[in-house]
Amino acid sequence: MIRNITYPLITIIKVGGAVVEDSASLEQLLDAFVHVEGPKVLVHGGGRTATQLATQLGIESKMVGGRRITDAETLRVVTMVYGGLVNKNIVAQLQARGCNALGLTGADLNLVRAHRRPVTPEGVDFGFVGDVDSADGARLLQLLQTGITPVIAPLTHDNQGHLLNTNADTMAQTAATALAAALKGDSEGTANAETPPAVSLTFCFELPGVLRDAKDPSTLIADLSEPDFRALVADGTIAGGMIPKLENAFAAIRAGVSSVRITSINDLTGGTLIQ
Amino acid sequence: MIRNITYPLITIIKVGGAVVEDSASLEQLLDAFVHVEGPKVLVHGGGRTATQLATQLGIESKMVGGRRITDAETLRVVTMVYGGLVNKNIVAQLQARGCNALGLTGADLNLVRAHRRPVTPEGVDFGFVGDVDSADGARLLQLLQTGITPVIAPLTHDNQGHLLNTNADTMAQTAATALAAALKGDSEGTANAETPPAVSLTFCFELPGVLRDAKDPSTLIADLSEPDFRALVADGTIAGGMIPKLENAFAAIRAGVSSVRITSINDLTGGTLIQ
């Protein structure tokens, strides 16, 4: 039985490597993040630093469809960069801002379990890349209820002793949907059921939101429905890395997340809204 | 108000780099660790891997009196190795053994606060090395009470956004004394005070315990008192890295830890006992 959270909204913010790897933009983000009211979760990437470290160590970084092929050496690199360098520096900087952060991977507290991605029909072996099986939303909720702010690195585990590399957008969507499910279950288990808090998921990246023309910020799509998204993919307006990002967003909505926002760190409450 | 732990003993085990960096000895340790009954904490080092990674990155490792001079580049290395690589692999392997591990640095949950060590009277600047100011034993206790096994990396923070490199033996001693203090305070606050659980601290290293002759295991000192320790240091029998290890041990006893053991992973309940 979980004690209810009185705040009406839980916010999950995902920030990519470009934001967290530049000290000025990271500080800007963390200043904004600590001012987000209510319980919150930060999910981060770190791909550029991982690529940089891999290069320094003479390990070639291979990407397929924007996803990193993760051999054993690369897994060591992402474990060090995501789970150590990026995660712990964010935690220390949040603590300095009075925010009681706790750095986590999916292995910690058995939070996110995954399995190694099978070789694709096209014969691509992503190596130690994890596709999520389940996540412990009740545990996340418990942390939030005790005033803790989870900071989640994009690593999962297979429950057999292996860490796996999982896309940070997927981790954020997983955390948000697991929280939404835990809140729903918690609310239903209560005798005099109250409306559970809503869960909002914000993807921060380098653009102001989903744009019709990536080079022109004035073409921002303020609201995006799933049928519109499908149409814009079909006509080529939305392409590349934005497609999996939006697939994650719509999957989150279908799974009970109240709203998803795609925006830049300059405007955490602006950008493109999906609900 | 903290709920009492019913188990009579809390065990803190510290393992050095030589143990955690060899996969066979790490597996042996973790197999033994999960069979330790009652609430437990694992504190680890990782110095050899840090030195190895530093070398690969062209960073020179400088040690003074067995302690690492930690410039900004070296801090990045130890953050990656201690907080990421070593810590998260131990967590994943404990999860595979059914032990609900949570990897932590001193920055996570604001667990261990430290200040940067001042330049020594001899003019040695250790850089980003942290001397511990305080630790949150009540929080550690709370984690143990919810069935969580903390796995602690030897990193602290200064509450101003900086991580600091802290000796792993010191971290273990800090965790043990903070737990002992929290348990004492908790017990005193209770109306019908019961005897609080005892706290035991075990330092695992490559020898079977404190030896009169480091090359001869039959010269094991089974019990060591502080006066005997001082005499053995004075006559040169105990020297080098064993001195700070034992200073940590006696400091822990003076601060309320019930017993300290110095042993190898082959015999977690043997070795040299200090109480």
Coordinates of C-alpha atoms in Angstrom, one line a residue:
Chain A
M1 CA 0.0 0.0 0.0
I2 CA 1.5 3.2 -1.2
R3 CA 0.9 6.6 0.5
N4 CA -0.7 9.0 -2.0
I5 CA 1.3 11.8 -3.4
T6 CA -0.6 15.0 -2.8
Y7 CA 1.0 17.0 -5.6
P8 CA -1.2 16.7 -8.8
L9 CA 1.6 16.2 -11.3
I10 CA 4.7 14.1 -11.5
T11 CA 7.2 15.4 -14.1
I12 CA 9.7 13.2 -16.0
I13 CA 12.3 15.2 -18.0
K14 CA 14.7 13.6 -20.4
V15 CA 17.8 15.5 -21.6
G16 CA 20.1 14.4 -24.3
G17 CA 23.8 14.3 -24.5
A18 CA 24.1 17.7 -26.2
V19 CA 22.5 19.3 -23.2
V20 CA 24.3 17.5 -20.4
E21 CA 27.7 17.5 -22.0
D22 CA 28.1 21.2 -22.2
S23 CA 28.6 22.7 -18.7
A24 CA 26.7 26.0 -19.5
S25 CA 23.6 24.2 -20.9
L26 CA 23.7 21.6 -18.1
E27 CA 23.7 24.4 -15.5
Q28 CA 20.8 26.1 -17.3
L29 CA 18.9 22.9 -17.4
L30 CA 19.5 22.0 -13.7
D31 CA 18.5 25.6 -12.6
A32 CA 15.3 25.1 -14.5
F33 CA 14.8 21.5 -13.3
V34 CA 15.0 22.3 -9.6
H35 CA 12.3 24.9 -10.1
V36 CA 9.9 22.4 -11.5
E37 CA 7.3 22.0 -8.8
G38 CA 6.3 18.6 -7.4
P39 CA 7.9 15.2 -7.6
K40 CA 10.2 14.9 -10.6
V41 CA 12.6 12.5 -12.4
L42 CA 15.5 13.4 -14.6
V43 CA 16.6 10.9 -17.4
H44 CA 19.8 11.7 -19.2
G45 CA 21.9 10.6 -22.2
G46 CA 25.6 11.0 -22.8
G47 CA 26.3 9.6 -26.2
R48 CA 28.7 12.3 -27.3
T49 CA 31.0 11.8 -24.3
A50 CA 30.8 8.1 -24.8
T51 CA 31.9 8.5 -28.5
Q52 CA 34.7 10.8 -27.4
L53 CA 36.0 8.4 -24.7
A54 CA 35.7 5.4 -27.1
T55 CA 37.8 7.4 -29.7
Q56 CA 40.4 8.2 -27.0
L57 CA 40.6 4.5 -26.2
G58 CA 40.8 3.5 -29.8
I59 CA 37.3 1.9 -29.9
E60 CA 35.4 2.6 -33.0
S61 CA 31.8 3.9 -32.5
K62 CA 29.4 2.2 -34.9
M63 CA 25.8 3.5 -35.2
V64 CA 22.9 1.9 -37.0
G65 CA 19.7 3.9 -37.4
G66 CA 20.9 6.3 -34.7
R67 CA 21.5 3.4 -32.2
R68 CA 24.9 2.4 -30.9
I69 CA 26.3 -1.0 -31.7
T70 CA 27.5 -2.1 -28.2
D71 CA 30.2 -4.7 -28.1
A72 CA 31.8 -5.6 -24.7
E73 CA 34.4 -2.8 -24.9
T74 CA 31.7 -0.2 -25.8
L75 CA 29.5 -1.5 -22.9
R76 CA 32.4 -0.7 -20.6
V77 CA 32.6 2.8 -22.1
V78 CA 28.9 3.6 -21.7
T79 CA 28.8 2.1 -18.2
M80 CA 31.6 4.5 -17.2
V81 CA 30.2 7.5 -19.0
Y82 CA 26.4 7.1 -18.4
G83 CA 26.4 5.4 -15.0
G84 CA 29.5 7.2 -13.7
L85 CA 30.7 10.5 -15.2
V86 CA 27.4 12.0 -16.4
N87 CA 25.1 10.6 -13.8
K88 CA 27.2 11.4 -10.7
N89 CA 28.1 14.9 -11.8
I90 CA 24.4 15.7 -12.3
V91 CA 23.7 14.2 -8.9
A92 CA 26.4 16.3 -7.2
Q93 CA 25.2 19.5 -9.0
L94 CA 21.6 18.8 -8.0
Q95 CA 22.6 18.3 -4.4
A96 CA 24.4 21.7 -4.5
R97 CA 21.0 23.1 -5.5
G98 CA 19.3 21.6 -2.5
C99 CA 17.6 18.8 -4.6
N100 CA 18.0 15.4 -3.0
A101 CA 19.1 13.5 -6.1
L102 CA 19.8 9.7 -6.4
G103 CA 21.6 8.4 -9.4
L104 CA 20.2 5.2 -10.8
T105 CA 20.6 2.7 -13.6
G106 CA 18.0 0.0 -14.4
A107 CA 20.1 -2.4 -12.4
D108 CA 19.9 -0.4 -9.2
L109 CA 16.9 -1.5 -7.1
N110 CA 16.1 -3.9 -10.0
L111 CA 14.4 -0.9 -11.5
V112 CA 14.4 -1.7 -15.3
R113 CA 14.8 -5.2 -16.6
A114 CA 15.6 -5.9 -20.2
H115 CA 16.8 -8.6 -22.6
R116 CA 19.6 -8.4 -25.1
R117 CA 18.1 -7.4 -28.5
P118 CA 18.1 -10.3 -30.9
V119 CA 20.0 -10.0 -34.2
T120 CA 17.6 -8.1 -36.5
P121 CA 16.1 -9.7 -39.6
E122 CA 18.6 -7.6 -41.6
G123 CA 21.4 -9.3 -39.7
V124 CA 22.4 -6.4 -37.5
D125 CA 23.7 -7.5 -34.1
F126 CA 23.4 -4.5 -31.7
G127 CA 25.4 -6.4 -29.1
F128 CA 24.8 -5.4 -25.5
V129 CA 21.7 -3.3 -26.2
G130 CA 18.7 -3.9 -24.0
D131 CA 15.0 -3.9 -25.0
V132 CA 12.9 -3.2 -21.9
D133 CA 10.9 -6.0 -20.4
S134 CA 9.5 -4.4 -17.2
A135 CA 10.0 -1.5 -14.8
D136 CA 9.2 -1.1 -11.1
G137 CA 7.0 2.0 -11.1
A138 CA 6.0 1.3 -7.4
R139 CA 9.6 1.7 -6.4
L140 CA 10.0 4.9 -8.3
L141 CA 6.9 6.2 -6.7
Q142 CA 8.2 5.2 -3.2
L143 CA 11.4 7.2 -3.9
L144 CA 9.4 10.3 -5.0
Q145 CA 7.2 10.0 -1.9
T146 CA 10.2 10.2 0.4
G147 CA 11.4 13.4 -1.3
I148 CA 14.0 11.8 -3.5
T149 CA 14.7 12.9 -7.1
P150 CA 15.8 10.0 -9.2
V151 CA 18.4 10.7 -11.9
I152 CA 18.3 7.8 -14.4
A153 CA 21.1 6.8 -16.7
P154 CA 20.2 4.8 -19.9
L155 CA 21.5 1.4 -18.7
T156 CA 19.3 -1.6 -17.9
H157 CA 20.2 -5.2 -16.8
D158 CA 19.1 -8.7 -17.7
N159 CA 18.9 -10.0 -14.1
Q160 CA 21.7 -12.4 -15.0
G161 CA 24.5 -10.1 -14.1
H162 CA 24.8 -8.1 -17.3
L163 CA 24.3 -4.4 -17.8
L164 CA 22.7 -3.4 -21.1
N165 CA 22.7 -0.2 -23.1
T166 CA 19.2 1.2 -23.6
N167 CA 18.2 4.3 -25.5
A168 CA 17.6 7.3 -23.1
D169 CA 14.3 8.3 -24.8
T170 CA 13.1 4.7 -24.2
M171 CA 14.2 4.9 -20.5
A172 CA 12.3 8.1 -20.0
Q173 CA 9.1 6.6 -21.6
T174 CA 9.6 3.5 -19.6
A175 CA 9.9 5.4 -16.3
A176 CA 6.8 7.6 -17.2
T177 CA 4.6 4.7 -18.1
A178 CA 5.7 2.6 -15.1
L179 CA 4.8 5.5 -12.8
A180 CA 1.5 6.0 -14.5
A181 CA 0.6 2.4 -14.1
A182 CA 1.7 2.3 -10.4
L183 CA -0.4 5.4 -9.7
K184 CA -3.4 3.9 -11.4
G185 CA -3.0 0.6 -9.4
D186 CA -2.5 2.5 -6.2
S187 CA -5.6 4.7 -6.7
E188 CA -7.7 1.6 -7.5
G189 CA -6.6 -0.1 -4.4
T190 CA -7.8 2.7 -2.2
A191 CA -11.2 2.5 -0.6
N192 CA -12.2 6.1 -1.3
A193 CA -10.3 6.5 -4.5
E194 CA -9.0 9.9 -5.4
T195 CA -7.8 11.0 -8.8
P196 CA -4.2 10.0 -9.0
P197 CA -1.5 12.5 -9.9
A198 CA -1.0 13.0 -13.7
V199 CA 2.3 12.0 -15.2
S200 CA 3.9 14.4 -17.7
L201 CA 7.0 13.5 -19.8
T202 CA 9.2 16.1 -21.4
F203 CA 11.8 15.4 -24.0
C204 CA 14.4 18.2 -24.1
F205 CA 16.6 18.5 -27.2
E206 CA 18.5 21.0 -29.3
L207 CA 15.4 22.3 -31.2
P208 CA 12.4 24.2 -29.8
G209 CA 10.1 21.3 -30.6
V210 CA 8.8 19.4 -33.6
L211 CA 9.3 21.6 -36.6
R212 CA 7.8 21.4 -40.1
D213 CA 11.1 22.7 -41.3
A214 CA 14.0 21.8 -39.0
K215 CA 15.8 25.0 -40.0
D216 CA 12.9 27.4 -39.2
P217 CA 11.8 27.6 -35.6
S218 CA 8.6 29.5 -36.7
T219 CA 7.3 26.2 -38.2
L220 CA 6.9 24.7 -34.7
I221 CA 4.0 22.3 -34.4
A222 CA 2.4 23.3 -31.0
D223 CA 0.1 20.3 -30.8
L224 CA 0.5 17.0 -32.5
S225 CA -2.0 14.2 -32.6
E226 CA -1.1 10.6 -33.6
P227 CA -3.0 10.7 -37.0
D228 CA -1.2 14.0 -37.9
F229 CA 2.1 12.4 -36.9
R230 CA 1.5 9.4 -39.2
A231 CA 0.6 11.8 -42.0
L232 CA 3.7 13.9 -41.5
V233 CA 5.9 10.8 -41.5
A234 CA 4.2 9.6 -44.7
D235 CA 4.8 12.9 -46.5
G236 CA 8.4 13.1 -45.3
T237 CA 8.0 16.2 -43.1
I238 CA 9.0 14.2 -40.0
A239 CA 12.0 12.0 -40.6
G240 CA 15.2 10.6 -39.0
G241 CA 15.7 10.6 -35.2
M242 CA 12.4 12.4 -34.6
I243 CA 10.4 9.3 -35.6
P244 CA 11.5 7.0 -32.8
K245 CA 11.3 10.0 -30.4
L246 CA 7.7 10.5 -31.3
E247 CA 6.9 6.8 -31.4
N248 CA 8.1 6.8 -27.8
A249 CA 5.9 9.8 -27.0
F250 CA 2.7 8.2 -28.5
A251 CA 3.5 4.9 -26.8
A252 CA 3.7 6.8 -23.5
I253 CA 0.3 8.4 -24.1
R254 CA -1.3 5.1 -25.0
A255 CA 0.1 3.6 -21.7
G256 CA -1.5 6.2 -19.5
V257 CA 1.0 9.2 -19.5
S258 CA -1.1 12.4 -19.4
S259 CA 1.0 14.5 -21.7
V260 CA 4.3 14.5 -23.6
R261 CA 6.2 17.6 -24.5
I262 CA 9.1 17.9 -27.0
T263 CA 11.0 21.1 -26.4
S264 CA 14.3 22.8 -25.7
I265 CA 15.8 23.5 -22.3
N266 CA 15.0 27.2 -22.9
D267 CA 11.3 26.5 -22.5
L268 CA 10.4 23.5 -20.4
T269 CA 6.7 24.3 -20.6
G270 CA 6.6 25.2 -24.4
G271 CA 7.5 23.3 -27.5
T272 CA 5.3 20.6 -29.0
L273 CA 2.5 19.2 -26.8
I274 CA 1.2 15.7 -27.3
Q275 CA -1.8 14.5 -25.2
Chain B
M1 CA 11.3 8.0 14.1
I2 CA 13.0 4.9 12.6
R3 CA 11.5 1.4 12.8
N4 CA 13.9 -0.9 14.6
I5 CA 15.8 -3.5 12.6
T6 CA 15.1 -6.9 14.2
Y7 CA 18.3 -8.6 13.0
P8 CA 20.9 -8.3 15.8
L9 CA 23.8 -7.4 13.5
I10 CA 24.5 -5.1 10.5
T11 CA 27.5 -6.0 8.5
I12 CA 29.6 -3.6 6.4
I13 CA 32.1 -5.3 4.1
K14 CA 34.9 -3.4 2.3
V15 CA 36.7 -5.0 -0.6
G16 CA 39.7 -3.5 -2.4
G17 CA 40.5 -3.1 -6.0
A18 CA 42.4 -6.4 -6.3
V19 CA 39.3 -8.4 -5.3
V20 CA 36.7 -6.5 -7.4
E21 CA 38.8 -6.2 -10.5
D22 CA 39.4 -9.9 -11.0
S23 CA 36.1 -11.6 -12.2
A24 CA 36.8 -14.9 -10.4
S25 CA 37.6 -13.3 -7.0
L26 CA 34.6 -10.9 -7.5
E27 CA 32.3 -13.8 -8.1
Q28 CA 33.7 -15.6 -5.0
L29 CA 33.2 -12.5 -2.9
L30 CA 29.6 -11.8 -4.1
D31 CA 28.7 -15.5 -3.5
A32 CA 29.9 -15.1 0.0
F33 CA 28.4 -11.7 0.5
V34 CA 24.9 -12.7 -0.4
H35 CA 25.1 -15.4 2.2
V36 CA 25.9 -12.9 5.0
E37 CA 22.7 -12.9 7.1
G38 CA 21.0 -9.7 8.0
P39 CA 21.2 -6.2 6.7
K40 CA 24.5 -5.5 4.9
V41 CA 26.5 -2.9 3.0
L42 CA 29.3 -3.4 0.5
V43 CA 32.0 -0.7 0.0
H44 CA 34.4 -1.2 -2.8
G45 CA 37.6 0.3 -4.3
G46 CA 38.8 0.1 -7.9
G47 CA 42.2 1.7 -7.9
R48 CA 43.9 -0.7 -10.3
T49 CA 41.3 -0.2 -13.0
A50 CA 41.5 3.6 -12.5
T51 CA 45.3 3.5 -12.9
Q52 CA 44.8 1.3 -16.0
L53 CA 42.3 3.6 -17.6
A54 CA 44.4 6.7 -16.7
T55 CA 47.4 5.1 -18.4
Q56 CA 45.3 4.3 -21.5
L57 CA 44.2 7.9 -21.6
G58 CA 47.8 9.2 -21.2
I59 CA 47.1 10.5 -17.7
E60 CA 50.0 9.8 -15.2
S61 CA 48.9 8.3 -11.9
K62 CA 50.7 9.9 -9.0
M63 CA 50.5 8.3 -5.5
V64 CA 51.7 9.9 -2.2
G65 CA 51.7 7.6 0.9
G66 CA 49.4 5.2 -1.0
R67 CA 46.9 7.9 -1.8
R68 CA 46.1 9.1 -5.3
I69 CA 46.8 12.7 -6.3
T70 CA 43.5 13.6 -8.0
D71 CA 43.7 16.4 -10.6
A72 CA 40.6 17.2 -12.7
E73 CA 41.4 14.6 -15.3
T74 CA 42.0 11.9 -12.7
L75 CA 38.7 12.9 -11.0
R76 CA 36.9 12.1 -14.3
V77 CA 38.7 8.8 -14.4
V78 CA 37.8 7.7 -10.8
T79 CA 34.2 9.0 -11.3
M80 CA 33.9 6.7 -14.4
V81 CA 35.6 3.7 -12.8
Y82 CA 34.4 3.8 -9.2
G83 CA 30.9 5.3 -9.7
G84 CA 30.2 3.7 -13.1
L85 CA 32.1 0.6 -14.2
V86 CA 32.9 -1.1 -10.9
N87 CA 29.8 0.0 -8.9
K88 CA 27.2 -0.8 -11.6
N89 CA 28.7 -4.2 -12.4
I90 CA 28.6 -5.2 -8.8
V91 CA 25.0 -4.0 -8.6
A92 CA 24.0 -6.0 -11.6
Q93 CA 25.8 -9.1 -10.3
L94 CA 24.1 -8.8 -6.9
Q95 CA 20.7 -8.4 -8.6
A96 CA 21.4 -11.7 -10.5
R97 CA 21.9 -13.3 -7.0
G98 CA 18.6 -12.0 -5.8
C99 CA 20.1 -9.3 -3.6
N100 CA 18.4 -5.9 -4.1
A101 CA 21.5 -3.8 -4.5
L102 CA 21.6 0.0 -4.9
G103 CA 24.8 1.6 -6.1
L104 CA 25.7 4.9 -4.3
T105 CA 28.4 7.5 -4.1
G106 CA 28.5 10.0 -1.2
A107 CA 26.7 12.5 -3.5
D108 CA 23.7 10.3 -4.0
L109 CA 21.0 11.1 -1.3
N110 CA 23.6 13.5 0.1
L111 CA 25.0 10.5 1.9
V112 CA 28.6 11.5 2.6
R113 CA 29.8 15.2 2.6
A114 CA 33.4 16.1 2.5
H115 CA 35.8 19.0 1.9
R116 CA 38.7 19.2 -0.4
R117 CA 41.9 18.2 1.5
P118 CA 44.1 21.3 2.1
V119 CA 47.6 21.3 0.9
T120 CA 49.7 19.4 3.4
P121 CA 52.4 21.0 5.6
E122 CA 54.9 19.2 3.3
G123 CA 53.3 21.0 0.3
V124 CA 51.5 18.1 -1.2
D125 CA 48.3 19.1 -3.0
F126 CA 46.1 16.0 -3.3
G127 CA 43.7 17.9 -5.6
F128 CA 40.1 16.6 -5.6
V129 CA 40.6 14.4 -2.6
G130 CA 37.8 14.6 0.0
D131 CA 38.2 14.4 3.7
V132 CA 34.8 13.4 5.2
D133 CA 32.8 15.9 7.2
S134 CA 29.6 14.0 7.9
A135 CA 27.5 11.0 6.8
D136 CA 23.8 10.3 6.9
G137 CA 23.5 7.1 9.0
A138 CA 19.8 7.5 9.4
R139 CA 19.3 7.3 5.6
L140 CA 21.5 4.3 5.3
L141 CA 19.5 2.6 8.1
Q142 CA 16.3 3.5 6.2
L143 CA 17.6 1.8 3.1
L144 CA 18.5 -1.3 5.0
Q145 CA 15.1 -1.4 6.7
T146 CA 13.4 -1.5 3.3
G147 CA 15.5 -4.5 2.3
I148 CA 18.0 -2.6 0.1
T149 CA 21.7 -3.5 0.1
P150 CA 23.7 -0.3 -0.5
V151 CA 26.9 -0.7 -2.6
I152 CA 29.1 2.3 -2.0
A153 CA 31.8 3.7 -4.3
P154 CA 34.6 5.7 -2.7
L155 CA 33.4 9.1 -4.0
T156 CA 32.1 12.0 -1.8
H157 CA 30.9 15.5 -2.6
D158 CA 31.4 19.0 -1.2
N159 CA 27.7 20.1 -1.5
Q160 CA 28.9 22.7 -4.0
G161 CA 28.6 20.5 -7.0
H162 CA 32.0 18.8 -6.9
L163 CA 32.7 15.1 -6.5
L164 CA 35.7 14.2 -4.5
N165 CA 37.9 11.1 -4.3
T166 CA 37.8 9.5 -0.9
N167 CA 39.7 6.4 0.3
A168 CA 37.5 3.3 0.3
D169 CA 38.7 2.2 3.7
T170 CA 37.6 5.6 5.0
M171 CA 34.3 5.3 3.3
A172 CA 33.7 1.9 4.9
Q173 CA 34.6 3.3 8.3
T174 CA 32.4 6.3 7.8
A175 CA 29.4 4.2 6.8
A176 CA 29.9 1.9 9.8
T177 CA 30.3 4.7 12.4
A178 CA 27.3 6.7 10.9
L179 CA 25.2 3.5 11.1
A180 CA 26.3 2.9 14.7
A181 CA 25.5 6.5 15.7
A182 CA 22.1 6.4 14.0
L183 CA 21.2 3.1 15.7
K184 CA 22.3 4.5 19.1
G185 CA 20.2 7.7 18.6
D186 CA 17.3 5.6 17.4
S187 CA 17.4 3.3 20.4
E188 CA 17.7 6.3 22.9
G189 CA 14.6 7.9 21.3
T190 CA 12.5 4.8 21.9
A191 CA 10.3 4.7 25.1
N192 CA 11.1 1.1 25.9
A193 CA 14.6 1.0 24.6
E194 CA 15.9 -2.3 23.3
T195 CA 19.5 -3.1 22.6
P196 CA 20.2 -1.8 19.1
P197 CA 21.8 -4.1 16.5
A198 CA 25.6 -4.2 16.6
V199 CA 27.6 -3.0 13.6
S200 CA 30.5 -5.0 12.4
L201 CA 33.0 -3.8 9.8
T202 CA 35.1 -6.2 7.7
F203 CA 38.0 -5.1 5.6
C204 CA 38.8 -7.7 2.9
F205 CA 42.2 -7.7 1.2
E206 CA 44.7 -10.0 -0.3
L207 CA 46.2 -11.4 2.9
P208 CA 44.5 -13.6 5.5
G209 CA 44.7 -10.8 8.1
V210 CA 47.3 -8.8 10.0
L211 CA 50.5 -10.8 9.9
R212 CA 53.6 -10.4 12.0
D213 CA 55.5 -11.5 8.8
A214 CA 53.6 -10.5 5.6
K215 CA 55.1 -13.6 3.8
D216 CA 54.0 -16.1 6.5
P217 CA 50.2 -16.7 6.9
S218 CA 51.0 -18.7 10.1
T219 CA 52.0 -15.4 11.8
L220 CA 48.4 -14.2 11.7
I221 CA 47.4 -12.0 14.7
A222 CA 43.9 -13.3 15.6
D223 CA 43.1 -10.5 18.1
L224 CA 44.6 -7.0 18.1
S225 CA 44.2 -4.4 20.8
E226 CA 45.0 -0.7 20.2
P227 CA 48.0 -0.8 22.7
D228 CA 49.4 -3.9 20.9
F229 CA 48.9 -2.1 17.5
R230 CA 50.9 1.0 18.7
A231 CA 53.7 -1.3 20.0
L232 CA 53.8 -3.2 16.7
V233 CA 54.0 0.0 14.7
A234 CA 56.8 1.3 17.0
D235 CA 58.9 -1.8 16.5
G236 CA 58.3 -1.9 12.7
T237 CA 56.3 -5.1 12.6
I238 CA 53.2 -3.3 11.2
A239 CA 54.1 -0.8 8.5
G240 CA 53.0 0.7 5.2
G241 CA 49.4 0.6 4.0
M242 CA 48.4 -1.5 7.0
I243 CA 48.8 1.5 9.4
P244 CA 46.1 3.7 7.9
K245 CA 43.8 0.6 7.5
L246 CA 44.2 -0.2 11.3
E247 CA 43.9 3.5 12.2
N248 CA 40.5 3.4 10.4
A249 CA 39.6 0.2 12.3
F250 CA 40.4 1.7 15.8
A251 CA 38.6 4.9 14.9
A252 CA 35.6 2.9 14.0
I253 CA 35.7 1.0 17.4
R254 CA 36.1 4.3 19.3
A255 CA 33.0 5.6 17.4
G256 CA 30.7 2.8 18.4
V257 CA 31.3 0.0 15.9
S258 CA 31.2 -3.3 17.7
S259 CA 33.9 -5.2 15.9
V260 CA 36.3 -4.8 13.0
R261 CA 37.7 -7.7 11.1
I262 CA 40.7 -7.7 8.7
T263 CA 40.6 -10.8 6.5
S264 CA 40.6 -12.2 3.0
I265 CA 37.5 -13.1 0.9
N266 CA 38.3 -16.8 1.6
D267 CA 37.3 -16.4 5.3
L268 CA 34.8 -13.5 6.0
T269 CA 34.5 -14.6 9.6
G270 CA 38.2 -15.2 10.2
G271 CA 41.3 -13.1 10.0
T272 CA 42.3 -10.5 12.6
L273 CA 39.5 -9.4 15.0
I274 CA 39.5 -6.0 16.7
Q275 CA 36.9 -5.1 19.3

